[in-house]
Amino acid sequence: MKDFKTIAIFNYPHEIVVLRHILDQEEIHYFFENEHIVSIDPLASFAYGGIQLKVHPNDFEQVQEILDNLNSKLSIV
């Protein structure tokens, strides 16, 4: 896990639910650093640096594409 690199940072646990499902379906190895501590104390998210999505460098491009597709499909009405 020491080779894993941060590709995205989220502030709240609810922001990673859909992404976790997609990464599991694609069988990508990942982990969310600080997920549990932020779940316990959401207001401290900024103090801990948020919830950091860490992936292996071999999966970096694929995960970046997934993140880009998610961001382009989200719209606020």
mmCIF file with all atom_site columns, C-alpha atoms in Angstrom:
data_model
loop_
_atom_site.group_PDB
_atom_site.id
_atom_site.type_symbol
_atom_site.label_atom_id
_atom_site.label_alt_id
_atom_site.label_comp_id
_atom_site.label_asym_id
_atom_site.label_entity_id
_atom_site.label_seq_id
_atom_site.pdbx_PDB_ins_code
_atom_site.Cartn_x
_atom_site.Cartn_y
_atom_site.Cartn_z
_atom_site.occupancy
_atom_site.B_iso_or_equiv
_atom_site.pdbx_formal_charge
_atom_site.auth_seq_id
_atom_site.auth_comp_id
_atom_site.auth_asym_id
_atom_site.auth_atom_id
_atom_site.pdbx_PDB_model_num
ATOM 1  C CA . MET A 1 1  ? 0.000   0.000  0.000   1.00 0.00 ? 1  MET A CA 1
ATOM 2  C CA . LYS A 1 2  ? 2.989   2.310  0.308   1.00 0.00 ? 2  LYS A CA 1
ATOM 3  C CA . ASP A 1 3  ? 3.143   2.671  -3.494  1.00 0.00 ? 3  ASP A CA 1
ATOM 4  C CA . PHE A 1 4  ? -0.452  3.869  -3.669  1.00 0.00 ? 4  PHE A CA 1
ATOM 5  C CA . LYS A 1 5  ? -0.919  7.525  -4.621  1.00 0.00 ? 5  LYS A CA 1
ATOM 6  C CA . THR A 1 6  ? -3.672  10.019 -3.854  1.00 0.00 ? 6  THR A CA 1
ATOM 7  C CA . ILE A 1 7  ? -5.837  10.744 -6.876  1.00 0.00 ? 7  ILE A CA 1
ATOM 8  C CA . ALA A 1 8  ? -8.773  12.578 -5.261  1.00 0.00 ? 8  ALA A CA 1
ATOM 9  C CA . ILE A 1 9  ? -9.809  14.120 -1.957  1.00 0.00 ? 9  ILE A CA 1
ATOM 10 C CA . PHE A 1 10 ? -13.357 14.250 -0.614  1.00 0.00 ? 10 PHE A CA 1
ATOM 11 C CA . ASN A 1 11 ? -14.704 16.174 2.361   1.00 0.00 ? 11 ASN A CA 1
ATOM 12 C CA . TYR A 1 12 ? -17.602 13.983 3.485   1.00 0.00 ? 12 TYR A CA 1
ATOM 13 C CA . PRO A 1 13 ? -18.260 10.216 3.574   1.00 0.00 ? 13 PRO A CA 1
ATOM 14 C CA . HIS A 1 14 ? -21.424 10.411 1.469   1.00 0.00 ? 14 HIS A CA 1
ATOM 15 C CA . GLU A 1 15 ? -19.367 11.679 -1.480  1.00 0.00 ? 15 GLU A CA 1
ATOM 16 C CA . ILE A 1 16 ? -17.594 8.336  -1.943  1.00 0.00 ? 16 ILE A CA 1
ATOM 17 C CA . VAL A 1 17 ? -20.530 5.910  -1.942  1.00 0.00 ? 17 VAL A CA 1
ATOM 18 C CA . VAL A 1 18 ? -21.102 5.731  -5.704  1.00 0.00 ? 18 VAL A CA 1
ATOM 19 C CA . LEU A 1 19 ? -17.391 5.856  -6.472  1.00 0.00 ? 19 LEU A CA 1
ATOM 20 C CA . ARG A 1 20 ? -16.708 2.925  -4.133  1.00 0.00 ? 20 ARG A CA 1
ATOM 21 C CA . HIS A 1 21 ? -19.333 0.865  -5.957  1.00 0.00 ? 21 HIS A CA 1
ATOM 22 C CA . ILE A 1 22 ? -17.822 1.643  -9.367  1.00 0.00 ? 22 ILE A CA 1
ATOM 23 C CA . LEU A 1 23 ? -14.282 0.863  -8.239  1.00 0.00 ? 23 LEU A CA 1
ATOM 24 C CA . ASP A 1 24 ? -15.444 -2.453 -6.773  1.00 0.00 ? 24 ASP A CA 1
ATOM 25 C CA . GLN A 1 25 ? -17.213 -3.353 -10.018 1.00 0.00 ? 25 GLN A CA 1
ATOM 26 C CA . GLU A 1 26 ? -14.074 -2.556 -12.019 1.00 0.00 ? 26 GLU A CA 1
ATOM 27 C CA . GLU A 1 27 ? -11.998 -4.634 -9.545  1.00 0.00 ? 27 GLU A CA 1
ATOM 28 C CA . ILE A 1 28 ? -9.585  -1.749 -8.944  1.00 0.00 ? 28 ILE A CA 1
ATOM 29 C CA . HIS A 1 29 ? -7.428  -1.909 -5.842  1.00 0.00 ? 29 HIS A CA 1
ATOM 30 C CA . TYR A 1 30 ? -7.943  1.217  -3.765  1.00 0.00 ? 30 TYR A CA 1
ATOM 31 C CA . PHE A 1 31 ? -8.462  2.510  -0.260  1.00 0.00 ? 31 PHE A CA 1
ATOM 32 C CA . PHE A 1 32 ? -9.860  5.660  1.299   1.00 0.00 ? 32 PHE A CA 1
ATOM 33 C CA . GLU A 1 33 ? -7.464  7.144  3.846   1.00 0.00 ? 33 GLU A CA 1
ATOM 34 C CA . ASN A 1 34 ? -9.129  8.916  6.805   1.00 0.00 ? 34 ASN A CA 1
ATOM 35 C CA . GLU A 1 35 ? -12.559 7.521  5.869   1.00 0.00 ? 35 GLU A CA 1
ATOM 36 C CA . HIS A 1 36 ? -13.369 6.218  9.332   1.00 0.00 ? 36 HIS A CA 1
ATOM 37 C CA . ILE A 1 37 ? -12.094 9.184  11.312  1.00 0.00 ? 37 ILE A CA 1
ATOM 38 C CA . VAL A 1 38 ? -14.058 11.594 9.101   1.00 0.00 ? 38 VAL A CA 1
ATOM 39 C CA . SER A 1 39 ? -17.142 9.384  9.470   1.00 0.00 ? 39 SER A CA 1
ATOM 40 C CA . ILE A 1 40 ? -16.867 9.783  13.228  1.00 0.00 ? 40 ILE A CA 1
ATOM 41 C CA . ASP A 1 41 ? -16.134 13.519 13.151  1.00 0.00 ? 41 ASP A CA 1
ATOM 42 C CA . PRO A 1 42 ? -17.176 15.066 9.809   1.00 0.00 ? 42 PRO A CA 1
ATOM 43 C CA . LEU A 1 43 ? -16.340 18.597 10.938  1.00 0.00 ? 43 LEU A CA 1
ATOM 44 C CA . ALA A 1 44 ? -12.697 17.592 11.365  1.00 0.00 ? 44 ALA A CA 1
ATOM 45 C CA . SER A 1 45 ? -12.398 16.548 7.727   1.00 0.00 ? 45 SER A CA 1
ATOM 46 C CA . PHE A 1 46 ? -10.329 19.593 6.835   1.00 0.00 ? 46 PHE A CA 1
ATOM 47 C CA . ALA A 1 47 ? -7.989  19.036 9.775   1.00 0.00 ? 47 ALA A CA 1
ATOM 48 C CA . TYR A 1 48 ? -7.214  15.504 8.579   1.00 0.00 ? 48 TYR A CA 1
ATOM 49 C CA . GLY A 1 49 ? -6.872  16.488 4.939   1.00 0.00 ? 49 GLY A CA 1
ATOM 50 C CA . GLY A 1 50 ? -10.200 14.992 3.910   1.00 0.00 ? 50 GLY A CA 1
ATOM 51 C CA . ILE A 1 51 ? -10.891 11.473 2.691   1.00 0.00 ? 51 ILE A CA 1
ATOM 52 C CA . GLN A 1 52 ? -8.102  10.632 0.279   1.00 0.00 ? 52 GLN A CA 1
ATOM 53 C CA . LEU A 1 53 ? -8.696  8.111  -2.494  1.00 0.00 ? 53 LEU A CA 1
ATOM 54 C CA . LYS A 1 54 ? -5.470  6.165  -2.949  1.00 0.00 ? 54 LYS A CA 1
ATOM 55 C CA . VAL A 1 55 ? -4.879  3.892  -5.942  1.00 0.00 ? 55 VAL A CA 1
ATOM 56 C CA . HIS A 1 56 ? -1.974  1.913  -7.344  1.00 0.00 ? 56 HIS A CA 1
ATOM 57 C CA . PRO A 1 57 ? -0.043  3.790  -10.056 1.00 0.00 ? 57 PRO A CA 1
ATOM 58 C CA . ASN A 1 58 ? -0.979  1.094  -12.603 1.00 0.00 ? 58 ASN A CA 1
ATOM 59 C CA . ASP A 1 59 ? -4.675  1.978  -12.119 1.00 0.00 ? 59 ASP A CA 1
ATOM 60 C CA . PHE A 1 60 ? -4.183  5.744  -11.997 1.00 0.00 ? 60 PHE A CA 1
ATOM 61 C CA . GLU A 1 61 ? -5.338  6.515  -15.566 1.00 0.00 ? 61 GLU A CA 1
ATOM 62 C CA . GLN A 1 62 ? -8.374  4.247  -15.356 1.00 0.00 ? 62 GLN A CA 1
ATOM 63 C CA . VAL A 1 63 ? -9.489  5.807  -12.067 1.00 0.00 ? 63 VAL A CA 1
ATOM 64 C CA . GLN A 1 64 ? -8.922  9.318  -13.434 1.00 0.00 ? 64 GLN A CA 1
ATOM 65 C CA . GLU A 1 65 ? -11.207 8.459  -16.360 1.00 0.00 ? 65 GLU A CA 1
ATOM 66 C CA . ILE A 1 66 ? -13.876 7.162  -13.947 1.00 0.00 ? 66 ILE A CA 1
ATOM 67 C CA . LEU A 1 67 ? -13.634 10.360 -11.894 1.00 0.00 ? 67 LEU A CA 1
ATOM 68 C CA . ASP A 1 68 ? -13.880 12.528 -15.018 1.00 0.00 ? 68 ASP A CA 1
ATOM 69 C CA . ASN A 1 69 ? -16.966 10.626 -16.192 1.00 0.00 ? 69 ASN A CA 1
ATOM 70 C CA . LEU A 1 70 ? -18.613 10.972 -12.791 1.00 0.00 ? 70 LEU A CA 1
ATOM 71 C CA . ASN A 1 71 ? -17.938 14.699 -12.650 1.00 0.00 ? 71 ASN A CA 1
ATOM 72 C CA . SER A 1 72 ? -19.291 15.303 -16.143 1.00 0.00 ? 72 SER A CA 1
ATOM 73 C CA . LYS A 1 73 ? -22.528 13.448 -15.401 1.00 0.00 ? 73 LYS A CA 1
ATOM 74 C CA . LEU A 1 74 ? -23.245 15.286 -12.165 1.00 0.00 ? 74 LEU A CA 1
ATOM 75 C CA . SER A 1 75 ? -25.368 18.382 -12.460 1.00 0.00 ? 75 SER A CA 1
ATOM 76 C CA . ILE A 1 76 ? -26.931 20.659 -9.930  1.00 0.00 ? 76 ILE A CA 1
ATOM 77 C CA . VAL A 1 77 ? -30.413 21.838 -10.792 1.00 0.00 ? 77 VAL A CA 1
#
